[in-house]
Amino acid sequence: MIGLFKVKEKQREQQAQNATRGGGAPVKKQSAGELRLHKDISELNLPNSCSISFPNGKDDLMHFEVSIKPDEGYYLNGTFIFTFQVSHAYPHEAPKVKCMTKVYHPNIDLEGNVCLNILREDWKPVLNINTIIYGLYHLFTEPNYEDPLNHDAAAVLRDNPKMFEFNVRRAMVGGYVGQTLFPRCI
């Protein structure tokens, strides 16, 4: 909470300095969503297999990427990139999350849409970016065939886990699964 007060205090100081100098660009006032996101990012406690980057620089906190490299499970050693687009209504509205890595997964479709309950019906303002990243990581360590976006992958996982594992490995090294070619992600 102290970090939030420091950000607001710094903004007021900059505005006061600009007003006394009689010039300079006005300081952009941050929305409540930006302030909360700044707090969430400063308090991130990511597993070693996850990292965050800001492709537009640190001035654009509302858009960032998260890289997940599972260290166990079917997707061991793969690298999966997710984009986060956070609205100014955050935390009252969940971020929009998209998987940029084409992946054979029951909970991620071929367009990168992610089926994670906390990004939809179970979102609550008390949740944060850290919670979402752990949820995404969990999708790779424990894929869920009961709530699928990719129904074919879910059926294979449910009915034939060995074939599912074979398909995941084939996709991750840059091969075809059915009629779909997956780029290498290992």
Backbone as ProteinMPNN parsed JSONL, in Angstrom:
{"seq_chain_A": "MIGLFKVKEKQREQQAQNATRGGGAPVKKQSAGELRLHKDISELNLPNSCSISFPNGKDDLMHFEVSIKPDEGYYLNGTFIFTFQVSHAYPHEAPKVKCMTKVYHPNIDLEGNVCLNILREDWKPVLNINTIIYGLYHLFTEPNYEDPLNHDAAAVLRDNPKMFEFNVRRAMVGGYVGQTLFPRCI", "coords_chain_A": {"N_chain_A": [[0.818, -1.18, 0.0], [2.0, 1.18, 0.7], [3.667, 1.65, -1.466], [1.834, 2.49, -3.423], [0.989, 4.943, -2.384], [3.373, 6.314, -2.574], [3.68, 6.507, -5.362], [1.487, 8.152, -6.063], [2.177, 10.413, -4.548], [4.571, 11.146, -5.782], [3.584, 11.834, -8.314], [2.073, 14.115, -7.654], [4.132, 15.808, -6.778], [5.6, 16.117, -9.167], [3.682, 17.42, -10.731], [3.415, 19.771, -9.293], [6.017, 20.826, -9.556], [6.102, 21.256, -12.336], [4.098, 23.184, -12.546], [5.203, 25.335, -11.1], [7.429, 25.915, -12.609], [6.266, 26.724, -14.853], [5.969, 25.435, -17.259], [6.712, 22.684, -19.431], [5.66, 19.339, -20.084], [2.444, 18.287, -19.05], [1.976, 16.076, -16.287], [0.83, 12.868, -16.799], [-2.093, 11.702, -15.432], [-2.516, 8.809, -13.533], [-4.744, 6.063, -13.919], [-6.994, 4.324, -11.682], [-6.821, 1.623, -12.251], [-4.281, 1.463, -13.463], [-2.681, 2.169, -11.299], [-3.229, 0.054, -9.518], [-2.305, -2.097, -11.071], [0.406, -1.445, -11.24], [1.118, -1.826, -8.566], [0.545, -4.607, -8.347], [2.439, -5.682, -10.141], [4.821, -4.856, -8.975], [4.796, -6.472, -6.771], [5.083, -9.05, -7.681], [5.637, -12.544, -7.5], [7.033, -14.731, -8.963], [7.296, -18.124, -10.21], [10.448, -19.78, -10.91], [10.301, -20.66, -13.502], [8.861, -18.857, -14.953], [8.589, -15.674, -16.58], [8.425, -12.093, -17.0], [7.878, -9.517, -19.392], [8.1, -6.283, -20.959], [7.129, -5.266, -23.869], [6.639, -2.734, -24.99], [8.07, -1.065, -23.436], [8.71, 0.153, -20.07], [6.946, 2.203, -19.598], [4.488, 1.52, -20.537], [2.589, -0.209, -18.856], [0.222, -1.52, -19.109], [0.169, -3.375, -21.087], [1.73, -6.358, -21.521], [4.029, -9.166, -21.641], [4.147, -12.604, -20.783], [6.278, -15.249, -20.185], [6.243, -18.704, -20.075], [7.833, -21.561, -18.967], [7.408, -24.672, -18.52], [8.48, -26.865, -15.898], [7.843, -29.421, -15.425], [5.653, -32.204, -16.183], [3.522, -32.778, -19.132], [4.324, -30.728, -20.876], [6.961, -30.172, -20.465], [9.888, -28.257, -20.601], [9.065, -26.778, -22.804], [8.456, -23.53, -24.292], [6.227, -20.982, -23.724], [4.457, -18.21, -24.748], [2.538, -15.561, -23.499], [0.281, -12.889, -24.032], [-0.766, -10.05, -22.232], [-3.4, -7.886, -21.888], [-4.425, -5.196, -20.236], [-7.189, -3.527, -18.957], [-8.309, -0.162, -18.171], [-10.206, -0.473, -16.279], [-9.386, -2.426, -14.603], [-8.926, -3.549, -11.286], [-11.479, -4.513, -11.557], [-12.267, -5.673, -13.83], [-11.222, -8.498, -15.586], [-7.914, -9.083, -16.942], [-7.243, -9.317, -20.495], [-6.099, -12.194, -21.883], [-3.908, -13.871, -24.021], [-2.589, -16.656, -25.746], [0.362, -16.677, -27.435], [1.894, -18.594, -28.551], [1.478, -21.252, -30.639], [-0.163, -24.081, -29.624], [-0.698, -27.488, -28.735], [-3.201, -28.198, -26.831], [-5.678, -28.918, -24.391], [-6.997, -26.774, -23.131], [-6.406, -24.469, -24.452], [-7.06, -22.885, -27.409], [-6.431, -23.105, -31.012], [-6.214, -20.525, -31.877], [-5.194, -19.177, -29.785], [-6.787, -18.49, -27.649], [-7.618, -18.696, -24.207], [-8.769, -20.975, -21.828], [-9.502, -20.416, -18.786], [-10.809, -20.376, -15.687], [-10.593, -18.208, -13.842], [-10.182, -16.082, -15.474], [-12.563, -15.551, -16.515], [-15.69, -16.31, -15.547], [-15.082, -16.651, -12.806], [-13.584, -14.492, -12.012], [-12.464, -12.086, -9.693], [-12.103, -8.942, -8.054], [-10.173, -9.132, -6.024], [-8.306, -10.884, -6.932], [-5.151, -11.163, -8.696], [-2.399, -10.278, -10.931], [-0.33, -12.069, -10.415], [-1.76, -14.322, -9.518], [-3.087, -15.052, -11.87], [-0.922, -15.747, -13.539], [0.115, -17.955, -12.147], [-2.111, -19.596, -12.458], [-2.091, -19.993, -15.258], [0.363, -21.321, -15.497], [-0.322, -23.632, -14.104], [-2.124, -24.764, -15.905], [-0.396, -25.951, -17.697], [0.945, -27.84, -16.185], [-1.091, -29.418, -15.235], [-3.191, -30.156, -17.345], [-6.664, -29.741, -18.251], [-9.197, -31.756, -19.191], [-11.891, -31.553, -18.856], [-13.038, -29.04, -19.23], [-12.841, -27.896, -21.984], [-11.272, -26.001, -24.679], [-10.045, -26.809, -26.95], [-11.402, -29.35, -28.26], [-10.677, -31.771, -29.47], [-8.066, -32.325, -28.526], [-8.685, -32.524, -25.822], [-10.343, -34.808, -25.767], [-8.509, -36.787, -26.54], [-6.67, -36.622, -24.403], [-8.351, -37.425, -22.287], [-9.167, -40.042, -23.119], [-6.887, -41.428, -24.004], [-4.144, -41.055, -22.588], [-1.402, -41.61, -23.134], [-1.203, -41.343, -25.935], [-1.902, -38.672, -26.06], [0.313, -37.509, -24.778], [2.282, -38.202, -26.662], [1.349, -36.717, -28.875], [1.594, -34.084, -27.864], [4.397, -33.916, -27.551], [5.187, -34.245, -30.24], [4.011, -31.96, -31.386], [5.411, -29.942, -29.981], [8.03, -30.165, -30.905], [7.82, -29.211, -33.379], [6.021, -30.35, -35.297], [3.38, -32.062, -37.122], [0.081, -32.479, -35.875], [-2.547, -34.307, -36.526], [-4.099, -32.446, -38.999], [-2.822, -30.11, -38.453], [-0.059, -27.987, -38.292], [2.44, -27.37, -35.989], [4.541, -24.848, -34.65], [7.972, -25.128, -33.632], [8.635, -25.207, -30.163], [10.392, -25.871, -28.253]], "CA_chain_A": [[0.0, 0.0, 0.0], [2.897, 2.324, 0.767], [4.123, 1.9, -2.83], [0.798, 3.255, -4.122], [1.046, 6.309, -1.9], [4.583, 6.912, -3.128], [3.416, 6.834, -6.764], [0.604, 9.329, -6.072], [2.941, 11.535, -4.026], [5.516, 11.533, -6.834], [2.807, 12.521, -9.336], [1.742, 15.459, -7.156], [5.372, 16.589, -6.79], [5.915, 16.468, -10.55], [2.712, 18.415, -11.168], [3.763, 21.022, -8.625], [7.232, 21.333, -10.197], [5.735, 21.756, -13.657], [3.305, 24.393, -12.37], [6.077, 26.427, -10.667], [8.325, 26.235, -13.729], [5.457, 27.347, -15.897], [6.128, 24.775, -18.553], [6.869, 21.237, -19.419], [4.455, 18.564, -20.378], [1.746, 17.907, -17.827], [2.127, 14.688, -15.894], [-0.392, 12.105, -17.063], [-2.656, 11.126, -14.215], [-2.729, 7.38, -13.674], [-6.052, 5.553, -13.525], [-6.965, 3.374, -10.557], [-6.347, 0.363, -12.818], [-2.828, 1.549, -13.633], [-2.079, 2.14, -9.958], [-3.331, -1.321, -8.999], [-1.405, -2.939, -11.859], [1.762, -1.116, -10.793], [1.272, -2.527, -7.29], [0.603, -6.053, -8.617], [3.708, -6.019, -10.797], [5.916, -4.681, -8.007], [4.71, -7.542, -5.776], [5.109, -10.366, -8.326], [6.463, -13.593, -6.905], [6.889, -15.741, -10.008], [8.189, -19.293, -10.167], [11.636, -19.62, -11.76], [9.979, -21.035, -14.881], [8.043, -17.799, -15.561], [9.196, -14.342, -16.613], [7.56, -11.044, -17.538], [8.586, -8.492, -20.162], [7.277, -5.162, -21.411], [7.602, -4.987, -25.222], [6.529, -1.303, -25.291], [8.81, -0.335, -22.414], [8.111, 0.217, -18.724], [5.91, 3.234, -19.543], [3.209, 0.908, -20.905], [2.374, -1.369, -17.993], [-1.073, -2.128, -19.403], [0.395, -4.43, -22.075], [2.993, -7.038, -21.244], [4.106, -10.572, -22.025], [4.632, -13.548, -19.787], [6.84, -16.465, -20.756], [6.151, -19.839, -19.151], [8.622, -22.717, -19.387], [7.104, -25.676, -17.49], [9.587, -27.723, -15.476], [7.299, -30.759, -15.177], [4.433, -32.508, -16.924], [3.533, -33.031, -20.574], [4.891, -29.607, -21.626], [8.297, -29.957, -19.927], [10.9, -27.556, -21.403], [8.503, -25.918, -23.849], [8.352, -22.125, -23.927], [4.924, -20.509, -24.163], [4.357, -16.768, -24.543], [1.186, -15.034, -23.342], [0.154, -11.441, -23.948], [-1.758, -9.542, -21.293], [-3.91, -6.552, -22.171], [-5.134, -4.826, -19.029], [-7.994, -2.324, -19.172], [-8.274, 0.809, -17.076], [-11.195, -0.912, -15.291], [-8.735, -3.405, -13.733], [-9.13, -4.986, -11.146], [-12.89, -4.894, -11.644], [-12.37, -6.427, -15.08], [-10.035, -9.356, -15.754], [-7.11, -8.805, -18.137], [-7.41, -10.172, -21.674], [-4.879, -12.986, -21.996], [-3.869, -14.645, -25.26], [-1.362, -17.445, -25.92], [0.952, -16.363, -28.738], [2.547, -19.81, -29.018], [0.504, -22.258, -31.068], [0.097, -25.215, -28.74], [-1.681, -28.579, -28.664], [-3.581, -28.162, -25.419], [-7.136, -28.948, -24.28], [-7.549, -25.537, -22.584], [-5.968, -23.347, -25.289], [-7.384, -23.236, -28.793], [-5.382, -22.824, -31.995], [-6.121, -19.066, -32.045], [-4.551, -18.635, -28.593], [-7.735, -18.21, -26.564], [-7.292, -19.48, -23.018], [-9.897, -21.338, -20.97], [-9.08, -20.409, -17.387], [-11.997, -19.849, -15.014], [-10.377, -16.916, -13.193], [-10.2, -15.027, -16.495], [-13.951, -15.416, -16.956], [-16.757, -16.234, -14.543], [-14.594, -16.65, -11.424], [-12.734, -13.324, -11.744], [-12.85, -11.205, -8.598], [-11.093, -7.881, -7.922], [-9.088, -9.471, -5.095], [-7.294, -11.644, -7.674], [-4.143, -10.272, -9.27], [-1.596, -10.8, -12.043], [0.385, -13.242, -9.907], [-2.724, -15.423, -9.509], [-3.317, -15.455, -13.266], [0.287, -16.426, -14.04], [0.124, -19.288, -11.541], [-3.182, -20.347, -13.117], [-1.591, -20.396, -16.58], [1.387, -22.343, -15.258], [-1.041, -24.842, -13.702], [-2.691, -25.38, -17.113], [0.636, -26.774, -18.343], [1.317, -28.969, -15.337], [-2.295, -30.233, -15.052], [-4.235, -29.796, -18.316], [-7.991, -30.158, -17.815], [-10.034, -32.163, -20.322], [-13.311, -31.378, -18.529], [-13.491, -27.708, -19.627], [-11.912, -27.67, -23.091], [-11.438, -25.149, -25.86], [-9.638, -27.697, -28.034], [-12.135, -30.572, -27.906], [-9.931, -32.953, -29.942], [-6.987, -32.578, -27.567], [-9.315, -32.953, -24.561], [-10.798, -36.189, -25.922], [-7.329, -37.654, -26.538], [-6.165, -36.648, -23.028], [-9.284, -38.21, -21.48], [-9.286, -41.432, -23.552], [-5.616, -42.076, -24.283], [-3.088, -40.142, -22.133], [-0.113, -41.877, -23.815], [-1.303, -40.705, -27.252], [-1.868, -37.231, -25.804], [1.719, -37.168, -24.528], [2.957, -38.304, -27.966], [0.917, -35.564, -29.681], [2.203, -32.883, -27.292], [5.827, -33.926, -27.911], [5.271, -34.02, -31.686], [3.707, -30.545, -31.622], [6.443, -29.08, -29.4], [9.263, -30.196, -31.704], [7.553, -28.598, -34.677], [5.444, -31.331, -36.209], [1.934, -32.08, -37.342], [-0.862, -33.306, -35.121], [-3.67, -34.258, -37.465], [-3.828, -31.559, -40.135], [-2.293, -28.844, -37.934], [1.378, -27.885, -38.093], [2.788, -26.559, -34.825], [5.935, -24.408, -34.668], [8.833, -25.646, -32.558], [8.632, -24.361, -28.964], [11.37, -26.444, -27.298]], "C_chain_A": [[0.87, 1.255, 0.0], [3.4, 2.677, -0.623], [3.121, 2.724, -3.618], [0.831, 4.714, -3.687], [2.267, 7.028, -2.45], [4.37, 7.33, -4.572], [2.563, 8.093, -6.847], [1.358, 10.57, -5.588], [3.925, 12.054, -5.072], [4.796, 12.286, -7.951], [2.495, 13.951, -8.898], [2.979, 16.35, -7.169], [5.722, 17.034, -8.198], [4.963, 17.526, -11.079], [3.034, 19.772, -10.558], [5.006, 21.644, -9.251], [6.918, 21.926, -11.558], [4.964, 23.072, -13.543], [4.206, 25.562, -11.97], [7.043, 26.836, -11.763], [7.569, 26.916, -14.865], [5.613, 26.678, -17.246], [6.274, 23.291, -18.381], [5.558, 20.552, -19.698], [3.765, 18.212, -19.065], [1.929, 16.417, -17.551], [0.793, 13.986, -16.105], [-0.849, 11.471, -15.76], [-2.938, 9.648, -14.455], [-4.118, 7.003, -13.195], [-5.879, 4.62, -12.331], [-6.451, 2.023, -11.028], [-4.84, 0.343, -12.993], [-2.121, 1.487, -12.284], [-2.099, 0.731, -9.381], [-2.371, -2.244, -9.744], [0.047, -2.699, -11.459], [2.073, -1.838, -9.483], [1.427, -4.029, -7.517], [1.95, -6.451, -9.198], [4.868, -5.878, -9.822], [5.934, -5.797, -6.964], [4.742, -8.935, -6.394], [6.066, -11.301, -7.61], [6.346, -14.799, -7.829], [7.772, -16.956, -9.758], [9.358, -19.057, -11.121], [11.344, -19.896, -13.231], [9.132, -19.985, -15.597], [8.804, -16.475, -15.532], [8.225, -13.373, -17.271], [8.418, -10.043, -18.295], [7.581, -7.458, -20.656], [7.756, -4.737, -22.797], [7.534, -3.507, -25.603], [7.265, -0.441, -24.272], [8.031, -0.245, -21.114], [7.031, 1.294, -18.609], [4.537, 2.695, -19.906], [3.024, -0.37, -20.105], [1.114, -2.137, -18.364], [-0.976, -3.238, -20.453], [1.749, -5.067, -21.775], [2.898, -8.494, -21.676], [4.657, -11.394, -20.876], [5.093, -14.796, -20.523], [6.793, -17.554, -19.692], [6.911, -21.009, -19.756], [8.427, -23.802, -18.326], [8.309, -26.576, -17.184], [9.103, -29.108, -15.057], [6.096, -30.963, -16.083], [4.635, -32.713, -18.417], [4.332, -31.979, -21.347], [6.289, -29.227, -21.141], [9.23, -29.355, -20.971], [10.362, -26.789, -22.606], [8.492, -24.487, -23.353], [7.086, -21.565, -24.551], [4.774, -19.04, -23.765], [2.885, -16.358, -24.502], [1.242, -13.513, -23.342], [-0.97, -11.108, -22.981], [-2.127, -8.134, -21.74], [-4.823, -6.194, -21.001], [-5.903, -3.525, -19.277], [-7.864, -1.392, -17.972], [-9.286, 0.46, -15.995], [-10.623, -1.993, -14.361], [-8.676, -2.834, -12.332], [-10.6, -5.426, -11.228], [-13.189, -5.679, -12.915], [-11.078, -7.22, -15.244], [-9.229, -8.919, -16.979], [-7.484, -9.749, -19.276], [-6.067, -10.872, -21.889], [-4.972, -13.856, -23.237], [-2.539, -15.397, -25.316], [-0.847, -17.196, -27.33], [1.661, -17.568, -29.347], [1.463, -20.812, -29.404], [0.831, -23.555, -30.34], [-1.055, -26.219, -28.817], [-2.049, -28.742, -27.201], [-5.1, -28.154, -25.314], [-7.751, -27.614, -23.838], [-7.102, -24.284, -23.326], [-6.276, -23.724, -26.727], [-6.28, -22.779, -29.744], [-5.24, -21.337, -32.3], [-5.507, -18.394, -30.819], [-5.494, -18.241, -27.474], [-7.487, -19.188, -25.426], [-8.556, -19.723, -22.198], [-9.378, -21.492, -19.544], [-10.177, -19.683, -16.616], [-11.784, -18.483, -14.369], [-10.265, -15.768, -14.194], [-11.619, -14.768, -16.991], [-14.872, -15.295, -15.745], [-16.264, -16.165, -13.101], [-13.659, -15.48, -11.105], [-13.334, -12.514, -10.6], [-11.747, -10.146, -8.446], [-9.973, -8.185, -6.937], [-7.999, -10.306, -5.775], [-6.319, -10.655, -8.317], [-3.368, -10.978, -10.388], [-0.848, -12.057, -11.616], [-0.519, -14.478, -9.935], [-2.961, -15.952, -10.923], [-2.118, -16.234, -13.799], [0.387, -17.826, -13.439], [-0.968, -20.173, -12.145], [-2.76, -20.845, -14.487], [-0.545, -21.502, -16.44], [0.72, -23.678, -14.918], [-1.688, -25.534, -14.909], [-1.671, -26.292, -17.802], [1.054, -27.964, -17.488], [0.142, -29.922, -15.129], [-3.364, -29.824, -16.063], [-5.57, -30.438, -17.939], [-8.855, -30.5, -19.026], [-11.519, -31.926, -20.074], [-13.876, -30.028, -18.957], [-12.651, -27.248, -20.827], [-12.285, -26.527, -24.03], [-11.046, -25.942, -27.096], [-10.222, -29.08, -27.69], [-11.412, -31.845, -28.347], [-8.822, -33.315, -28.951], [-7.558, -33.085, -26.238], [-9.751, -34.41, -24.637], [-9.618, -37.161, -25.895], [-6.758, -37.748, -25.121], [-7.049, -37.538, -22.152], [-9.204, -39.706, -21.808], [-7.961, -42.167, -23.711], [-4.455, -41.146, -23.886], [-1.721, -40.372, -22.793], [-0.095, -41.235, -25.202], [-1.266, -39.181, -27.104], [-0.425, -36.774, -25.597], [2.52, -37.201, -25.829], [2.615, -37.089, -28.835], [1.537, -34.262, -29.176], [3.673, -32.803, -27.695], [6.016, -33.634, -29.4], [5.032, -32.54, -32.005], [4.844, -29.647, -31.127], [7.753, -29.092, -30.184], [9.036, -29.654, -33.111], [6.982, -29.568, -35.691], [3.944, -31.168, -36.343], [1.248, -32.933, -36.291], [-2.149, -33.191, -35.926], [-3.277, -33.407, -38.663], [-3.159, -30.248, -39.723], [-0.79, -28.932, -37.704], [1.641, -26.917, -36.93], [4.252, -26.119, -34.956], [6.694, -24.967, -33.466], [8.801, -24.681, -31.37], [9.549, -24.915, -27.874], [12.729, -25.881, -27.624]], "O_chain_A": [[0.525, 2.262, -0.618], [3.55, 3.855, -0.946], [3.52, 3.578, -4.409], [0.716, 5.617, -4.516], [2.204, 8.218, -2.759], [4.828, 8.399, -4.976], [2.875, 9.003, -7.615], [1.197, 11.654, -6.15], [4.09, 13.264, -5.227], [5.324, 13.264, -8.48], [2.638, 14.889, -9.683], [2.89, 17.523, -7.53], [6.098, 18.187, -8.413], [5.382, 18.434, -11.797], [2.937, 20.801, -11.227], [5.051, 22.856, -9.459], [7.422, 22.997, -11.896], [5.158, 23.975, -14.357], [4.001, 26.677, -12.449], [7.436, 28.0, -11.833], [8.154, 27.588, -15.715], [5.402, 27.315, -18.278], [5.993, 22.727, -17.323], [4.484, 21.136, -19.557], [4.426, 17.877, -18.082], [2.024, 15.607, -18.473], [-0.247, 14.456, -15.643], [-0.082, 10.791, -15.078], [-3.531, 9.282, -15.47], [-4.616, 7.539, -12.205], [-4.771, 4.187, -12.014], [-5.727, 1.346, -10.298], [-4.19, -0.663, -12.709], [-1.088, 0.831, -12.145], [-1.105, 0.268, -8.821], [-1.701, -3.074, -9.131], [0.827, -3.645, -11.351], [3.159, -2.392, -9.314], [2.326, -4.656, -6.955], [2.535, -7.453, -8.785], [5.795, -6.688, -9.836], [6.967, -6.046, -6.341], [4.457, -9.913, -5.704], [7.148, -10.908, -7.175], [5.65, -15.767, -7.519], [8.851, -16.845, -9.174], [9.268, -18.233, -12.031], [12.062, -19.416, -14.108], [8.724, -20.203, -16.738], [9.556, -16.19, -14.6], [7.321, -13.778, -18.003], [9.545, -9.751, -17.895], [6.383, -7.723, -20.755], [8.685, -3.937, -22.906], [8.299, -3.066, -26.46], [7.099, 0.779, -24.252], [6.835, -0.535, -21.071], [6.278, 1.308, -17.635], [3.526, 3.335, -19.62], [3.267, -1.471, -20.6], [0.958, -3.292, -17.968], [-1.946, -3.962, -20.678], [2.78, -4.393, -21.777], [1.826, -8.986, -22.029], [5.508, -10.946, -20.108], [4.384, -15.329, -21.376], [7.239, -17.359, -18.561], [6.672, -21.402, -20.898], [9.175, -23.861, -17.351], [9.046, -26.987, -18.08], [9.833, -29.872, -14.426], [5.583, -30.014, -16.676], [5.762, -32.808, -18.903], [4.95, -32.298, -22.363], [6.751, -28.11, -21.37], [9.35, -29.871, -22.082], [11.144, -26.205, -23.356], [8.516, -24.241, -22.147], [6.89, -21.658, -25.763], [4.943, -18.678, -22.601], [2.093, -16.755, -25.356], [2.13, -12.916, -22.735], [-1.988, -11.796, -22.923], [-1.253, -7.293, -21.944], [-5.866, -6.817, -20.803], [-5.333, -2.542, -19.75], [-7.376, -1.778, -16.91], [-9.24, 1.029, -14.905], [-11.304, -2.427, -13.432], [-8.378, -1.646, -12.212], [-10.913, -6.593, -10.989], [-14.256, -6.279, -13.043], [-9.982, -6.689, -15.066], [-9.806, -8.435, -17.953], [-7.983, -10.85, -19.041], [-5.034, -10.222, -22.054], [-5.993, -14.502, -23.477], [-1.492, -14.847, -24.976], [-1.543, -17.472, -28.308], [1.991, -17.56, -30.533], [0.626, -21.174, -28.577], [1.949, -24.064, -30.422], [-2.221, -25.847, -28.947], [-1.309, -29.347, -26.426], [-5.757, -27.448, -26.078], [-8.915, -27.35, -24.142], [-7.381, -23.167, -22.89], [-5.814, -24.755, -27.216], [-5.313, -22.142, -29.325], [-4.256, -20.924, -32.915], [-5.32, -17.178, -30.809], [-5.054, -17.712, -26.453], [-7.184, -20.359, -25.653], [-9.314, -18.796, -21.912], [-8.885, -22.55, -19.153], [-10.442, -18.507, -16.867], [-12.709, -17.671, -14.35], [-10.253, -14.603, -13.797], [-11.844, -13.865, -17.797], [-14.834, -14.304, -15.016], [-16.985, -15.654, -12.244], [-13.014, -15.468, -10.056], [-14.542, -12.285, -10.545], [-10.577, -10.44, -8.689], [-8.917, -7.556, -7.004], [-6.891, -10.422, -5.251], [-6.62, -9.471, -8.461], [-3.654, -12.124, -10.736], [-0.75, -13.01, -12.389], [-0.083, -15.558, -10.334], [-3.026, -17.163, -11.136], [-2.287, -17.27, -14.442], [0.71, -18.78, -14.146], [-0.762, -21.374, -12.321], [-3.037, -21.99, -14.845], [-0.569, -22.491, -17.173], [1.151, -24.73, -15.391], [-1.79, -26.761, -14.932], [-2.045, -27.29, -18.418], [1.474, -28.991, -18.021], [0.35, -31.109, -14.874], [-4.355, -29.203, -15.679], [-5.606, -31.535, -17.382], [-9.206, -29.613, -19.803], [-12.327, -32.08, -20.99], [-15.096, -29.884, -19.039], [-11.845, -26.325, -20.706], [-13.449, -26.147, -24.153], [-11.636, -25.773, -28.163], [-9.629, -29.861, -26.946], [-11.514, -32.878, -27.686], [-8.666, -34.48, -28.586], [-6.979, -33.969, -25.607], [-9.556, -35.168, -23.687], [-9.71, -38.233, -25.297], [-6.397, -38.839, -24.679], [-6.535, -38.325, -21.358], [-9.175, -40.542, -20.905], [-7.909, -43.389, -23.571], [-3.848, -40.519, -24.754], [-0.965, -39.42, -22.988], [0.91, -40.648, -25.601], [-0.668, -38.487, -27.927], [0.005, -35.774, -26.172], [3.346, -36.321, -26.069], [3.5, -36.502, -29.457], [1.96, -33.428, -29.976], [4.144, -31.752, -28.128], [6.901, -32.866, -29.777], [5.762, -31.942, -32.796], [5.199, -28.682, -31.804], [8.51, -28.122, -30.13], [9.952, -29.64, -33.934], [7.429, -29.596, -36.837], [3.331, -30.272, -35.763], [1.763, -33.97, -35.874], [-2.761, -32.126, -36.0], [-2.23, -33.632, -39.271], [-2.953, -29.37, -40.561], [-0.307, -29.83, -37.015], [1.127, -25.799, -36.903], [5.108, -26.92, -35.331], [6.109, -25.241, -32.418], [8.927, -23.47, -31.553], [9.492, -24.486, -26.722], [13.711, -26.214, -26.961]]}, "name": "protein", "num_of_chains": 1, "seq": "MIGLFKVKEKQREQQAQNATRGGGAPVKKQSAGELRLHKDISELNLPNSCSISFPNGKDDLMHFEVSIKPDEGYYLNGTFIFTFQVSHAYPHEAPKVKCMTKVYHPNIDLEGNVCLNILREDWKPVLNINTIIYGLYHLFTEPNYEDPLNHDAAAVLRDNPKMFEFNVRRAMVGGYVGQTLFPRCI"}
